[in-house]
Short mmCIF file of C-alpha atoms and ligand atoms in Angstrom, two decimals:
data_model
loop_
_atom_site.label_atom_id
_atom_site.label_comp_id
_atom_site.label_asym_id
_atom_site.label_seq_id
_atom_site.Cartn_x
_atom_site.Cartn_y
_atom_site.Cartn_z
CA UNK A 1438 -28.87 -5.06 18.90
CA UNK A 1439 -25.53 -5.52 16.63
CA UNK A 1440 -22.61 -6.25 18.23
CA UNK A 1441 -19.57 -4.52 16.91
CA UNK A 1442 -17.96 -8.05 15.59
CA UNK A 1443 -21.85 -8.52 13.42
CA UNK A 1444 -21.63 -5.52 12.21
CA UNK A 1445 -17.72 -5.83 10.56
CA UNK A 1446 -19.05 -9.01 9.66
CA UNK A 1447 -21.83 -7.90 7.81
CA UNK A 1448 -19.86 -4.52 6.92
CA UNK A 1449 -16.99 -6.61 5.27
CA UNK A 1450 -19.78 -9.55 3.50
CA UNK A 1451 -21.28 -6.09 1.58
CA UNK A 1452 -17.35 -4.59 0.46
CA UNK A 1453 -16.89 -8.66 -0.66
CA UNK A 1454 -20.59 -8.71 -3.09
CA UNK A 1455 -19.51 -4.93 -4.01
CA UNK A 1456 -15.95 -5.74 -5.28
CA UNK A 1457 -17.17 -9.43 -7.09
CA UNK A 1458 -20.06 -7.20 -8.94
CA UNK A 1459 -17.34 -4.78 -9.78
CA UNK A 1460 -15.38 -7.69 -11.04
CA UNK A 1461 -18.95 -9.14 -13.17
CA UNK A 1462 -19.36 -5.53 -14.52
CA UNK A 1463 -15.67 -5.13 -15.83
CA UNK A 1464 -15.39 -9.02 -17.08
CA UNK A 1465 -12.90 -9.85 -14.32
CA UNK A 1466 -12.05 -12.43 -11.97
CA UNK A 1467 -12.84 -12.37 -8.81
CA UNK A 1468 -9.84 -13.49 -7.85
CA UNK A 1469 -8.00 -11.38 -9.70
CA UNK A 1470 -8.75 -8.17 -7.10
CA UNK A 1471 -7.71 -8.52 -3.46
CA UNK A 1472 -9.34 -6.96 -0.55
CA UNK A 1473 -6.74 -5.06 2.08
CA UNK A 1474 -8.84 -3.89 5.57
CA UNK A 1475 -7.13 -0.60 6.17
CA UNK A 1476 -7.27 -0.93 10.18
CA UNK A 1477 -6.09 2.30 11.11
CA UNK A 1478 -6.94 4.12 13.91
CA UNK A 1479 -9.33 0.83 14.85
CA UNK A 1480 -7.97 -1.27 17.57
CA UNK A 1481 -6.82 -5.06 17.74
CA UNK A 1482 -10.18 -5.87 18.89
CA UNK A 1483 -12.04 -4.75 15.30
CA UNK A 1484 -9.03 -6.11 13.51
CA UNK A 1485 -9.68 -9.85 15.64
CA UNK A 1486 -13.16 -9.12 14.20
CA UNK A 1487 -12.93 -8.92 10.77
CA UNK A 1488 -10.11 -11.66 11.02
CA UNK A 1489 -12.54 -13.72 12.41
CA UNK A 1490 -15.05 -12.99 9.38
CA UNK A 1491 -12.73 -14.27 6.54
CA UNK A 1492 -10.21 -11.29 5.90
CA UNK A 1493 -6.64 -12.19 6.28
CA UNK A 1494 -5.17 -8.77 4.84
CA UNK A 1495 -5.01 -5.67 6.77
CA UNK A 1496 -3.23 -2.48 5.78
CA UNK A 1497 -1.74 0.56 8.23
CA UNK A 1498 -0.57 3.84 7.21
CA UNK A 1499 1.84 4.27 10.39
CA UNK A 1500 4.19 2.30 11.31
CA UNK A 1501 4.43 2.98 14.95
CA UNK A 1502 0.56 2.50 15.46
CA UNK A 1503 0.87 -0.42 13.33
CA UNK A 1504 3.73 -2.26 15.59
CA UNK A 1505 2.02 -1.61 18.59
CA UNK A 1506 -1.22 -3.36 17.66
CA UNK A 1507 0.25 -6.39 15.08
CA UNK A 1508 1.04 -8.29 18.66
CA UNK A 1509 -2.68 -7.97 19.72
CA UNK A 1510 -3.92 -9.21 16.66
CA UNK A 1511 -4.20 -12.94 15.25
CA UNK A 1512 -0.74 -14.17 14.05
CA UNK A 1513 -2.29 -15.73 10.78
CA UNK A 1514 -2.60 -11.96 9.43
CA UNK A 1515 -0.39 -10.28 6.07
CA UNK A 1516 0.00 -6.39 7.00
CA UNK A 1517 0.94 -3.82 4.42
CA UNK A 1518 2.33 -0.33 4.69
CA UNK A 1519 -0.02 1.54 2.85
CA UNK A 1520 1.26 5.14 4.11
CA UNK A 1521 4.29 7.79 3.78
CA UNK A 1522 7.04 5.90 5.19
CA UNK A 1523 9.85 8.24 6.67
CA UNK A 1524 13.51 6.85 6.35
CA UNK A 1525 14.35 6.64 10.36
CA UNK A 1526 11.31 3.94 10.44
CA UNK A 1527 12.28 2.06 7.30
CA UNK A 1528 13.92 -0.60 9.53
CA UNK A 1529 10.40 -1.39 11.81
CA UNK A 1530 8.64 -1.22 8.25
CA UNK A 1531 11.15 -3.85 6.95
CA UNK A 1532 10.90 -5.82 10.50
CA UNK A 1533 6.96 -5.60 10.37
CA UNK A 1534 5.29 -5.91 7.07
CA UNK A 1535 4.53 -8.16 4.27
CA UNK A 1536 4.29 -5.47 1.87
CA UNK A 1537 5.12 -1.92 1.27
CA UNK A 1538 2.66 0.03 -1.20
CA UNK A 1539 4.01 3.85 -0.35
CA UNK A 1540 7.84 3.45 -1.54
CA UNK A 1541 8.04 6.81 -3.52
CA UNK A 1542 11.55 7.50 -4.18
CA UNK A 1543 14.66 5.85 -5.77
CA UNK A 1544 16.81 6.38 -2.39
CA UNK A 1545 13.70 4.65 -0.30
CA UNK A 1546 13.69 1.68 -2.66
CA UNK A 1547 17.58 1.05 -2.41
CA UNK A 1548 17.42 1.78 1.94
CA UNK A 1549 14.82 -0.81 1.83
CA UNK A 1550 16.76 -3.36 0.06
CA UNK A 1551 19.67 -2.55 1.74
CA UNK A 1552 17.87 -2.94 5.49
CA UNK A 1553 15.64 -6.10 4.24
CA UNK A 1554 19.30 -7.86 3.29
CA UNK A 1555 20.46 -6.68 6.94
CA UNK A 1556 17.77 -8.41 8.81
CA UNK A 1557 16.86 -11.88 6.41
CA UNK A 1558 13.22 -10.37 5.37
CA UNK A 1559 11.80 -10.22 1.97
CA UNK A 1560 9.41 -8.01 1.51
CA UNK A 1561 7.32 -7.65 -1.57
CA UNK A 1562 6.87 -3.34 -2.64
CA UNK A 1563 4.54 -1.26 -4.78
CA UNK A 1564 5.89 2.23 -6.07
CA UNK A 1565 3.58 5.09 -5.28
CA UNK A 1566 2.93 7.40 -7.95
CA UNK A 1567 1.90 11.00 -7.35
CA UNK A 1568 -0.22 10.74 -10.82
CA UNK A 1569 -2.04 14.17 -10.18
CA UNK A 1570 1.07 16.11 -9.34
CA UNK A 1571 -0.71 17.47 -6.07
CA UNK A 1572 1.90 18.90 -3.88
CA UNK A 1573 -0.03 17.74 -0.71
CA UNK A 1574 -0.10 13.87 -2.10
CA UNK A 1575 3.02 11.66 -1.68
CA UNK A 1576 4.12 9.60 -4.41
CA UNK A 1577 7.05 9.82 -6.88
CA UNK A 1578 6.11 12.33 -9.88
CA UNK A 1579 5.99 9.61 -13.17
CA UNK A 1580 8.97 11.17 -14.65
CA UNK A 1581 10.96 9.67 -11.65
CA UNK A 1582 9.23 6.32 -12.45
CA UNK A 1583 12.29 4.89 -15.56
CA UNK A 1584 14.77 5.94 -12.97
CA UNK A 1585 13.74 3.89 -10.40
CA UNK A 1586 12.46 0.71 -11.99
CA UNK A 1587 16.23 0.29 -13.43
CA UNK A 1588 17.18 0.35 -10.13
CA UNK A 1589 15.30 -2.83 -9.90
CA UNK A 1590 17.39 -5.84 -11.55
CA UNK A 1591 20.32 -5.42 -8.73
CA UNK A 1592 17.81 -5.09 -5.45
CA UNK A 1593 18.37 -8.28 -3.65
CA UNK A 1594 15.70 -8.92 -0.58
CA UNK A 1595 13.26 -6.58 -2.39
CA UNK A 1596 10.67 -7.71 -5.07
CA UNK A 1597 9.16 -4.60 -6.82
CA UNK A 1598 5.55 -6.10 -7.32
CA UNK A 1599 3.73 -2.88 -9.32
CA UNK A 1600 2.82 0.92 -8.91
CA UNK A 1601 0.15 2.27 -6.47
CA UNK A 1602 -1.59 5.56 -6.09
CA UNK A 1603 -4.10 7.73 -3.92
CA UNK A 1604 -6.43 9.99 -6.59
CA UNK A 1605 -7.36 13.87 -5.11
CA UNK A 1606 -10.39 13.59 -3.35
CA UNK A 1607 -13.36 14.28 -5.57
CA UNK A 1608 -17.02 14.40 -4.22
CA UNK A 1609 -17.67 11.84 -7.76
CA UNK A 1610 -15.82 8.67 -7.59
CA UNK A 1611 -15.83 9.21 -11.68
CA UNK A 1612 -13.21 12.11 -11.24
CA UNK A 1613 -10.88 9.40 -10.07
CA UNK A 1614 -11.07 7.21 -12.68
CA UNK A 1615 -8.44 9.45 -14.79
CA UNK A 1616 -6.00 8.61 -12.43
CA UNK A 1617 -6.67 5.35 -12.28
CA UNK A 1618 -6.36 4.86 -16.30
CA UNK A 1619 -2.84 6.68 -15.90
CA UNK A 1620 -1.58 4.86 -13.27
CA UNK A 1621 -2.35 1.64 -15.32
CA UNK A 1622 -0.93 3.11 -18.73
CA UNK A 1623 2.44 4.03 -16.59
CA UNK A 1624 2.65 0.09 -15.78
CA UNK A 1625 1.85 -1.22 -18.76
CA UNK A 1626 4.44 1.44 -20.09
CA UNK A 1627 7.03 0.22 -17.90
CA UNK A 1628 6.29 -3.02 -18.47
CA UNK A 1629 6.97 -2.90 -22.04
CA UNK A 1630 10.45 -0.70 -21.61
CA UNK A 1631 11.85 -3.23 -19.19
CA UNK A 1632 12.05 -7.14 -18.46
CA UNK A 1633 9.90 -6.83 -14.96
CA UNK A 1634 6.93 -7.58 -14.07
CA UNK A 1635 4.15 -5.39 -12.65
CA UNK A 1636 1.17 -7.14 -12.09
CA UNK A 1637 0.22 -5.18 -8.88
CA UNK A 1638 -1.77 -2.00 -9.01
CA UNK A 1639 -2.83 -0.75 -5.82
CA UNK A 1640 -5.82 1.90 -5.95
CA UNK A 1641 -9.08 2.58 -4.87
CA UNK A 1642 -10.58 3.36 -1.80
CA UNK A 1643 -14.04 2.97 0.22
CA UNK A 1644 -14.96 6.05 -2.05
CA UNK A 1645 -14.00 4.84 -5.54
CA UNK A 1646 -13.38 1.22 -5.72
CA UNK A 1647 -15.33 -0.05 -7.98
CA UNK A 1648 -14.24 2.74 -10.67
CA UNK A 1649 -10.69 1.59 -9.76
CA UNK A 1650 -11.55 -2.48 -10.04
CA UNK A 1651 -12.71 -1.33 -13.81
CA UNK A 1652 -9.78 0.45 -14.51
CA UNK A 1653 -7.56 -3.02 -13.38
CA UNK A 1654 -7.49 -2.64 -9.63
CA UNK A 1655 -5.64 -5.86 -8.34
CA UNK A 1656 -5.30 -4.18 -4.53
CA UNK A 1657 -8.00 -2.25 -2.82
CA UNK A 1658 -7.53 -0.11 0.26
CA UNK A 1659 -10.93 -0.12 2.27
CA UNK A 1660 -11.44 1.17 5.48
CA UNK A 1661 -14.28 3.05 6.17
CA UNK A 1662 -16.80 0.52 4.34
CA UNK A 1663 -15.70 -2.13 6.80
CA UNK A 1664 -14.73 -0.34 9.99
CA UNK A 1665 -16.66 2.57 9.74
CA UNK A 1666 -15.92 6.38 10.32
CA UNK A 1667 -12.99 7.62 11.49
CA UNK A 1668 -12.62 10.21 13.83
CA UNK A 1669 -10.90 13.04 11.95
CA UNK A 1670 -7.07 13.36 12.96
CA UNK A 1671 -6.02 15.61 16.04
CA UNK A 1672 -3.04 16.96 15.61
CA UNK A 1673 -0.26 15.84 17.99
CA UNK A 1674 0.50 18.24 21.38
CA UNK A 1675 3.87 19.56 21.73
CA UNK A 1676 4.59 17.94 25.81
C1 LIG B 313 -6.94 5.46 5.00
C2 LIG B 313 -6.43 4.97 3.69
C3 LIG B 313 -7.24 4.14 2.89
C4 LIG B 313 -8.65 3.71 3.26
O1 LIG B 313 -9.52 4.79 3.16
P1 LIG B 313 -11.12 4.62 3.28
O2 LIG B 313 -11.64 5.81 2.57
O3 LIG B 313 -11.43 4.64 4.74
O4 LIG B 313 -11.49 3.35 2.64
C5 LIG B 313 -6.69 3.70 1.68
N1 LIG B 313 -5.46 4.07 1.28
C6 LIG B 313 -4.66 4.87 2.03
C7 LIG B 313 -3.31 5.22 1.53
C8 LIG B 313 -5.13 5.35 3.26
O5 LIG B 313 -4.34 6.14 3.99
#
């Protein structure tokens, strides 16, 4: 018998030897490639777990869910905002997390800043990129991408940290690794039109991450490798 705790343990050991023979095959650092436990939908109790086992970074993709269970959970923990973020709950998202990965538009960015000044927090945020142009994907389209990174020199709380993005699912992690390569080539672009710098790139997922760690992964988003399956999502009742 394998208690739940063993078997995020052992779950979360496997994603750790994965990612470090990503980083051997791709000539990386280890360090160089950070893991984020994507805790959704899990409760406090798996999240205790896994803290318990080594991993200090966990990432939500809703706010409110997120809030409710942050209290429950060791104090020692960095949370990021790895979902769409809706402008009435920028304020908890400032309040509540380290880091914001899903900041896809120019008039996010500045509400951020704006509420981060407000309340004496300093988050660090990753623009998300809609690379594929899927209408069902959030993300800024690239072309919005110059417009928003000159917004960048007079944020004050704010420190724009790199781009992030979420591929179209493909049954072959290898169809994702076109969108990887872009998303990289739009940093290093930016990079070398501006003064900033982007060292962050945020992609890959239990599915793909090792084709994203050898396209320059320095964030991956895993969930289902260490927590398991989730239940698929059931759509809210009107009360
Ligand atoms: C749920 C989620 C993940 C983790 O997905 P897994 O396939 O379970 O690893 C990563 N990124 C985002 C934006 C997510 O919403």
């Amino acid at each position: 018998m394998t208690s739940r705790a063993e078997e995020i343990a052992q779950n979360l050991a496997a994603v750790q030897t994965r990612i470090r023979r990503a980083c051997e095959a791709a000539g990386r650092n280890p360090v160089s490639v950070r893991l984020l436990a994507v805790s959704k939908t899990y409760p406090p109790e798996d999240v205790t777990a896994c803290a318990d086992a080594g991993q200090l970074l966990f990432g939500e993709n809703r706010v409110q869910e997120a809030i409710a269970k942050m209290p429950l959970c060791p104090g020692r923990l960095q949370w990021h905002l790895i979902g769409h973020l809706q402008s009435n709950k920028a304020a908890h998202a400032v309040e509540s997390f380290d880091y914001i990965h899903s900041v896809d538009s120019l008039a996010l960015l500045q509400r951020l800043d704006r509420l981060a000044v407000e309340r004496g927090r300093r988050p660090t945020v990753l623009l998300e990129v809609n690379v594929s142009g899927e209408k069902s994907k959030s993300g800024m389209p690239p072309d919005q991408l110059a417009a928003t990174l000159a917004a960048v020199p007079g944020l004050q709380a704010l420190t724009v940290a790199g781009l992030m993005t979420v591929p179209p699912i493909a049954a072959d992690p290898e169809e994702a690794r076109p969108y990887f390569r872009e998303l990289r080539r739009l940093r290093d672009d930016a990079q070398a039109a501006t003064d900033l710098a982007l060292p962050e790139l945020s992609m890959g997922m239990t599915h793909d991450f090792e084709v994203a760690i050898a396209e320059g992964a320095t964030f991956v988003r895993i969930g289902t490798a260490i927590f398991g399956p989730r239940p698929p999502m059931v759509p809210r009742l009107e009360s």
